[in-house]
Short mmCIF file of C-alpha atoms and ligand atoms in Angstrom, two decimals:
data_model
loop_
_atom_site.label_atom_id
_atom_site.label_comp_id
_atom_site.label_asym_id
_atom_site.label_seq_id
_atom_site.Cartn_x
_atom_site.Cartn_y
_atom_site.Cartn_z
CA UNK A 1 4.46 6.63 4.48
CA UNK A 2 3.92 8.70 7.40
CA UNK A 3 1.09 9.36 10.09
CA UNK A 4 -1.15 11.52 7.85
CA UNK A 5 -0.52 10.31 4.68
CA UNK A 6 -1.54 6.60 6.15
CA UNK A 7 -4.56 8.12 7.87
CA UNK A 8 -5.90 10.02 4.72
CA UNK A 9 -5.05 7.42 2.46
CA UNK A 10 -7.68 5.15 4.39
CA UNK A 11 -10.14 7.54 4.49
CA UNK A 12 -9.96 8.25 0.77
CA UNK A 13 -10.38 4.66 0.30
CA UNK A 14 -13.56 4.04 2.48
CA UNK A 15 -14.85 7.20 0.36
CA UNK A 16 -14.43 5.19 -3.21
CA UNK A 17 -14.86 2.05 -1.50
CA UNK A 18 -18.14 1.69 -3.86
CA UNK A 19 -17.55 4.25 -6.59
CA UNK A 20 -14.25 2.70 -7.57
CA UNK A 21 -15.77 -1.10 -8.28
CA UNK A 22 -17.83 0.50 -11.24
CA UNK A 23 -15.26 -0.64 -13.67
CA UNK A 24 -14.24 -3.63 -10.93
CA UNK A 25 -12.27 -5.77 -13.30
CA UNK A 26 -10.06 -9.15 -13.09
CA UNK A 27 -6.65 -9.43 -12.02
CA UNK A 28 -6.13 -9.81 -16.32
CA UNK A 29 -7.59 -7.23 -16.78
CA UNK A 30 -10.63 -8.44 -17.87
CA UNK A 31 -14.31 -7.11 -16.94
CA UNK A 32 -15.89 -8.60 -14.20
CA UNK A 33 -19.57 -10.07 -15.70
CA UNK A 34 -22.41 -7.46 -14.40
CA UNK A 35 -23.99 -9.59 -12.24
CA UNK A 36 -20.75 -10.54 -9.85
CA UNK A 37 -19.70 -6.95 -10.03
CA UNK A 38 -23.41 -5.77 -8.61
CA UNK A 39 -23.04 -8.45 -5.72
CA UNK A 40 -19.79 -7.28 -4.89
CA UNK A 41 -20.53 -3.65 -5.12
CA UNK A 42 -23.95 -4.39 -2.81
CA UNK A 43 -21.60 -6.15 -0.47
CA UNK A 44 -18.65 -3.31 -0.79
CA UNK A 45 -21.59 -0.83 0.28
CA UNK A 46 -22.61 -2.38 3.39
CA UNK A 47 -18.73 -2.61 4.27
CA UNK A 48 -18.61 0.99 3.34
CA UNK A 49 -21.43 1.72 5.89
CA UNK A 50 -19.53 -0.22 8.79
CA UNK A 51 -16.79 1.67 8.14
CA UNK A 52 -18.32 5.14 8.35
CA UNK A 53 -19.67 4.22 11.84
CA UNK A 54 -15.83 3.38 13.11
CA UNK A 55 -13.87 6.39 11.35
CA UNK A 56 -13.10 7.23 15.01
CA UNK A 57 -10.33 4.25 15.05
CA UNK A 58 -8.56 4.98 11.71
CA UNK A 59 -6.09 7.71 13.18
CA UNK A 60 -4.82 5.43 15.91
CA UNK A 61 -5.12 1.64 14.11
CA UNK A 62 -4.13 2.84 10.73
CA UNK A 63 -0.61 4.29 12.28
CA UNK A 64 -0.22 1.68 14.71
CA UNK A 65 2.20 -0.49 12.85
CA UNK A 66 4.77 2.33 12.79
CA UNK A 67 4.03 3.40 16.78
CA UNK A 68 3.15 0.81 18.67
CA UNK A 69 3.51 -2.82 17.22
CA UNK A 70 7.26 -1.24 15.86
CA UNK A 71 8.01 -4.42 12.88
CA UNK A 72 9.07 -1.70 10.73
CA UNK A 73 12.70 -3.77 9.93
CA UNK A 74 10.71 -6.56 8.67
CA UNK A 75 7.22 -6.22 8.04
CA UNK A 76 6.78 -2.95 6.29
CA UNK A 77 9.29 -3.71 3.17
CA UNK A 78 10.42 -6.52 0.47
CA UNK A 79 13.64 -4.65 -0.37
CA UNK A 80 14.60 -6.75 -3.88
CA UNK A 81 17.45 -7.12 -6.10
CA UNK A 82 18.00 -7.58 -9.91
CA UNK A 83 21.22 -8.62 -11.45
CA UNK A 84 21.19 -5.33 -13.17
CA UNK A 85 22.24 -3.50 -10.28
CA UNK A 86 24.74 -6.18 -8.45
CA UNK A 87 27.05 -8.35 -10.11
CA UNK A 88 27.13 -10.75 -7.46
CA UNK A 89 23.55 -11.11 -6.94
CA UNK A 90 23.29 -14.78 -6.88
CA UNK A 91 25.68 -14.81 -3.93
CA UNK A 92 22.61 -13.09 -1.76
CA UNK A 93 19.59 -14.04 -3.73
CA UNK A 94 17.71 -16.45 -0.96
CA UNK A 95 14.56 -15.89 -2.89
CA UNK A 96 13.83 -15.61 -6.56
CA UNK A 97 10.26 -13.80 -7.86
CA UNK A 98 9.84 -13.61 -11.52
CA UNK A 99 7.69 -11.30 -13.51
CA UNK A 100 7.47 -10.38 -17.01
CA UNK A 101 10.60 -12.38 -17.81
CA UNK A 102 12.38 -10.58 -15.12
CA UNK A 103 14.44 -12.10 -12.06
CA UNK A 104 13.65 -10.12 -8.49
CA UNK A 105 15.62 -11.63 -5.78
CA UNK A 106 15.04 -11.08 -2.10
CA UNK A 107 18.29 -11.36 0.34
CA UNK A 108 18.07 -13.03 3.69
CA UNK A 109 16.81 -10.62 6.34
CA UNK A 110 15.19 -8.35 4.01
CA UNK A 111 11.24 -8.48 4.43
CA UNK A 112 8.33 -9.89 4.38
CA UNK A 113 5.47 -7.41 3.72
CA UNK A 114 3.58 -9.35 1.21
CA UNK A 115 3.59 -12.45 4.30
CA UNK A 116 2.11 -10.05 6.75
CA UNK A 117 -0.39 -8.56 4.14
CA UNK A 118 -1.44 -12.03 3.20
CA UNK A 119 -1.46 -13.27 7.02
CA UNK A 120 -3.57 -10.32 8.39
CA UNK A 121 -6.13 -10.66 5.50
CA UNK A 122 -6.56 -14.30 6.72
CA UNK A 123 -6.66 -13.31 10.46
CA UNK A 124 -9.28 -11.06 9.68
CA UNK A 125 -11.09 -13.60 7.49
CA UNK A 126 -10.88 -16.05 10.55
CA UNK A 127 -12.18 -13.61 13.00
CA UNK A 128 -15.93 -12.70 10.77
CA UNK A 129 -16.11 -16.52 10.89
CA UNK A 130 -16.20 -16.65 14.34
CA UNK A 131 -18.11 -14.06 14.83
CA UNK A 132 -20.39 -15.63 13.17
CA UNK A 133 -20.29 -18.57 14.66
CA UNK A 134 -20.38 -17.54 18.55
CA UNK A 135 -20.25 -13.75 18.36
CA UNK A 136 -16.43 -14.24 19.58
CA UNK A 137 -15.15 -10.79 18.03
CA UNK A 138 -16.84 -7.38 17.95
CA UNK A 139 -17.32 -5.25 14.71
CA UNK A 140 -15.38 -2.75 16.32
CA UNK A 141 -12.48 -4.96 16.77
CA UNK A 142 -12.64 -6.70 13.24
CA UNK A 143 -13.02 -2.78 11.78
CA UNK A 144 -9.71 -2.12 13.74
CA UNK A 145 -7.83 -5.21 11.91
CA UNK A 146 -9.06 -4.15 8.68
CA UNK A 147 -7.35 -0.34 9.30
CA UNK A 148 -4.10 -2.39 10.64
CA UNK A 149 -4.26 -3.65 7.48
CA UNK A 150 -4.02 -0.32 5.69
CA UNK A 151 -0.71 0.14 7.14
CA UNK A 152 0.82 -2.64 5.58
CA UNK A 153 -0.98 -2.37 2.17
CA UNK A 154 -0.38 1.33 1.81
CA UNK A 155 3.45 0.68 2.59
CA UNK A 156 3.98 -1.80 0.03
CA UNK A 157 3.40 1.26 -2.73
CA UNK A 158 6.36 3.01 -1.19
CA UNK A 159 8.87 2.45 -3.88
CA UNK A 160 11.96 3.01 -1.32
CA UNK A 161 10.60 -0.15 0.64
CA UNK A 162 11.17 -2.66 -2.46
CA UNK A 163 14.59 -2.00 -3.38
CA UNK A 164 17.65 -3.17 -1.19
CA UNK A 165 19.87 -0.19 -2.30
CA UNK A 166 17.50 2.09 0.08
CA UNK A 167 19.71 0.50 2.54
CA UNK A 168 23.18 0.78 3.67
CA UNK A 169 25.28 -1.97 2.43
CA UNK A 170 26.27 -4.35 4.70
CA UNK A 171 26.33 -8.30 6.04
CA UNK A 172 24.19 -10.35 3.71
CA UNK A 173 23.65 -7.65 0.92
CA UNK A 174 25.03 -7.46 -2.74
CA UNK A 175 28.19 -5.78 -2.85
CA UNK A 176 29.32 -5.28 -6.53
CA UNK A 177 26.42 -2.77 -7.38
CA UNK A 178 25.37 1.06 -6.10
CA UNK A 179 23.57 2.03 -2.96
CA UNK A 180 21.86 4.86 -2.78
CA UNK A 181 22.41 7.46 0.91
CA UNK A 182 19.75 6.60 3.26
CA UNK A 183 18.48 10.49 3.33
CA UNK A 184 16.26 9.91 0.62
CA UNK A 185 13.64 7.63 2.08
CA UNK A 186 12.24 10.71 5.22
CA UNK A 187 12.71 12.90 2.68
CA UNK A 188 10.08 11.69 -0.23
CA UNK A 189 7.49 10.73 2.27
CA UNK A 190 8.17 14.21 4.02
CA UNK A 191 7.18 15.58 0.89
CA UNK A 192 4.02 13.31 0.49
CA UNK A 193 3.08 14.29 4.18
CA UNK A 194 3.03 17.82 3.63
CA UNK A 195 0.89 17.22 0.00
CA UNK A 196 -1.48 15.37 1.79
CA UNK A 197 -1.62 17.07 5.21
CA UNK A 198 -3.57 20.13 4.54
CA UNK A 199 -6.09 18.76 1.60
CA UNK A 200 -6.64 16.06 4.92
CA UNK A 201 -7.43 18.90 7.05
CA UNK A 202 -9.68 20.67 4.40
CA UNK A 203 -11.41 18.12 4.48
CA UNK A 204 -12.20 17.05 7.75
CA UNK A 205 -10.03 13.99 7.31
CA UNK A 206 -6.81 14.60 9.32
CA UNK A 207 -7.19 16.90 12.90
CA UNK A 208 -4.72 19.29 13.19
CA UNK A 209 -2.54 18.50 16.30
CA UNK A 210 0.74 20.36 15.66
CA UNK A 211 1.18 23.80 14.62
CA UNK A 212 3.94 21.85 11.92
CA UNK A 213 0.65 20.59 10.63
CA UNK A 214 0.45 23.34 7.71
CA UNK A 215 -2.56 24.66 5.70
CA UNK A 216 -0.96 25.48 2.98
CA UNK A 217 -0.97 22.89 0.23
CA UNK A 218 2.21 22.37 -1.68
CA UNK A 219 3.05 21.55 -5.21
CA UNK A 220 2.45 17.69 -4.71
CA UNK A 221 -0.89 18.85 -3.18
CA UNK A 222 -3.05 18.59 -6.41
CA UNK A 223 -1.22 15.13 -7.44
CA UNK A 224 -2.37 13.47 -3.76
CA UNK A 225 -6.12 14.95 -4.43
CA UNK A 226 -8.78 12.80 -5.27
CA UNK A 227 -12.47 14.14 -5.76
CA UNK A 228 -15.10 11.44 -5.60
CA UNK A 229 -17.12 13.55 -8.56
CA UNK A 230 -13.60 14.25 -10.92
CA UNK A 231 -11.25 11.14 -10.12
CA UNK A 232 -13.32 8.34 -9.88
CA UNK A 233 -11.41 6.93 -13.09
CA UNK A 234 -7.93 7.11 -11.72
CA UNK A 235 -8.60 4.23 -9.49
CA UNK A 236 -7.80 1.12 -10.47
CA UNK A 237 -10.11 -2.15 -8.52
CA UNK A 238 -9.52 -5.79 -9.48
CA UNK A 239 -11.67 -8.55 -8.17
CA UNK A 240 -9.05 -10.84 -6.00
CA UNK A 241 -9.63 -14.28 -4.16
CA UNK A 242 -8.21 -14.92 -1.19
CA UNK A 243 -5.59 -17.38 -2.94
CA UNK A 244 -4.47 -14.48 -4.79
CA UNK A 245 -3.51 -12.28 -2.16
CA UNK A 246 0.18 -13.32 -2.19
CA UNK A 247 1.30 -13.27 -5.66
CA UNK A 248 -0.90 -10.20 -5.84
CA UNK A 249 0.92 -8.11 -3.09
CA UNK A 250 4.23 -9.77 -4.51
CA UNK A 251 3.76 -8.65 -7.53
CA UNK A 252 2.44 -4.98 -6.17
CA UNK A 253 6.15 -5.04 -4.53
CA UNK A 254 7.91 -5.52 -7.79
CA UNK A 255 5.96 -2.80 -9.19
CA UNK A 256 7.14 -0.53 -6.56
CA UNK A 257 11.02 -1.65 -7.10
CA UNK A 258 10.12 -0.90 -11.19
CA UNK A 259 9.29 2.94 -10.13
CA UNK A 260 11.99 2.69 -7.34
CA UNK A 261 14.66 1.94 -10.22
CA UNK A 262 12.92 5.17 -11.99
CA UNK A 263 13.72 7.72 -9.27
CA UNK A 264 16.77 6.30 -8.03
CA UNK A 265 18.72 5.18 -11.52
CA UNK A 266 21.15 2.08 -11.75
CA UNK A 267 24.36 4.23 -12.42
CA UNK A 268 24.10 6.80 -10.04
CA UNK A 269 21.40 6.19 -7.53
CA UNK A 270 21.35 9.44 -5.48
CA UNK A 271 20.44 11.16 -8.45
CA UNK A 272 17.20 11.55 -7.83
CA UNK A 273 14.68 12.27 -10.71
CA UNK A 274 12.59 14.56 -9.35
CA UNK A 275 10.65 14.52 -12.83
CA UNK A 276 9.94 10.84 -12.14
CA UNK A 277 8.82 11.68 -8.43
CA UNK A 278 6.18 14.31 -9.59
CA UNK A 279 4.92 11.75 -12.69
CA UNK A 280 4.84 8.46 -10.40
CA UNK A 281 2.78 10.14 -7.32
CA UNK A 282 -0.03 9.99 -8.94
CA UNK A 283 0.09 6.22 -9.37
CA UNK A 284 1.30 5.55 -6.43
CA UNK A 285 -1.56 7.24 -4.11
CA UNK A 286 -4.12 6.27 -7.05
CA UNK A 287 -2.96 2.70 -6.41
CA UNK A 288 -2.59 3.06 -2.94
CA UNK A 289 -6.33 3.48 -2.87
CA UNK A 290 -7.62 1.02 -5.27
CA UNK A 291 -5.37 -2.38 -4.14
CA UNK A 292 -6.37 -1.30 -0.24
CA UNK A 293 -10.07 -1.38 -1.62
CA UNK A 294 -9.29 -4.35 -3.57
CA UNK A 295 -7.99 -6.14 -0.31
CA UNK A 296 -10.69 -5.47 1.60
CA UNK A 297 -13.61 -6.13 -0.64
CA UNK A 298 -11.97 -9.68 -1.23
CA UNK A 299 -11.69 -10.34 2.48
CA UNK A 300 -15.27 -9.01 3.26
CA UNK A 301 -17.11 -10.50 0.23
CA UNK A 302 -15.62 -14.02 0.86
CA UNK A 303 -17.58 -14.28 4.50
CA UNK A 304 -20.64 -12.82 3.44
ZN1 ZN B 1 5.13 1.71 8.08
#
């Protein structure tokens, strides 16, 4: 995603940070028992306060990844395979995931979002235990780690970032299969920018700092635009432990490389189904927000 879309996307999740765990449920779906949820959602309130009172560092720390720590190449995708696509995909499959009875293979050099999600949950985790212990981090820094973290989760619904054919083929990549041209990937988050952009500014959420920076909304705009009294429902929360964090934000990748597979189809991949693009932005953003407030609530309820 872009520099807007990542800042507005956290600032739409501190806003149903505590609305959205109403109908918190379990990673099966399940409903969370009444008196957890109203723990967690007590808990997910005074996070939501904390949060409020350091807004000031989301522009900067939630955009960071991209512009100044730069591990876009390997931390910001999980570009997978299936033997759909490639013939010879167990010539490059270094990794094997499996979900619903479904192979997803990983080649080498090709990501490891999910390990960076699941490491910077647990560095954050580390750091309220010491400051518990002997004050060793400030709020301020900790509330900083916790918008880094954005970044990462918010990428990980980027369908172009789980599939391999969003890159060019090349050394250690499936060759019997189709790529897609690499013009694609600016171009749909281009168009989720400018959705998002001036709904952001309406709002108070994104400060206009380039004239490029439009006011007028755009046909995506309605799709990206979530009112706390209307949309409440769209917004899926699960109650995670921290040993679920990996297979969680594995799985969250393989969901992305299903709706990649939508726009960009098997036998001709730079066909892109526009149709598809306009039906799956809803999910994505809705899910955007509800796994980031997932994430977090699991990492702040567990030190509390
Ligand atoms: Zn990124």
């Amino acid at each position: 995603m872009k520099h807007n879309t990542h800042i507005y996307l956290a600032h739409k999740s501190i806003e149903f940070l505590y609305d959205s765990l109403g109908d918190l449920r379990q990673i099966n779906g399940k409903k969370v028992n009444a008196r957890k949820k109203q723990k967690i959602r007590r808990e997910a309130k005074s996070l939501q306060r904390i949060f409020i009172s350091h807004l000031d560092r989301i522009s900067e720390a939630s955009w960071a990844p991209d512009d100044i720590i730069c591990d876009k190449s390997i931390f910001h995708i999980f570009k997978l395979f299936t033997e759909d696509e490639f013939s010879d995909f167990n010539d490059y499959a270094k990794k094997t995931y499996k979900l619903n009875n479904k192979n997803y293979y990983l080649a080498s050099g090709s990501g490891g979002l999910p390990y960076k999600i699941d490491h910077l949950s647990r560095i954050i985790s580390d750091m309220l235990k010491l400051r518990k212990y002997n004050d060793s981090f400030s709020m301020q820094q900790i509330m900083y780690q916790f918008f880094l973290l954005s970044h990462y989760i918010i990428d990980a619904h980027v369908p172009m970032h789980c599939d391999i054919r969003d890159d060019n083929p090349g050394k250690n990549k499936p060759k019997n299969g189709k790529y897609y041209k690499d013009r694609w990937h600016g171009k749909l988050e281009q168009i989720w920018e400018k959705a998002c952009t001036p709904i952001g500014i309406s709002e108070g959420i994104i400060t206009r700092e380039r004239s490029k920076d439009s006011l007028d909304k755009t046909s995506y705009s309605p799709l990206v635009t979530f009112d706390i009294d209307k949309d409440v429902k769209d917004i899926k929360t699960y109650c995670l432990e921290p040993r679920d964090l990996m297979d969680y934000t594995i799985r969250l990748c393989i969901n992305s490389k299903e709706r990649n597979l939508r726009l960009f189809p098997i036998s001709d991949p730079n066909d892109m189904q526009e149709k598809e693009l306009k039906k799956l932005t809803r999910k994505i953003f809705a899910d955007s927000i509800g796994n980031l407030v997932s994430i977090w609530v699991c990492i702040w309820c567990q030190n509390q």
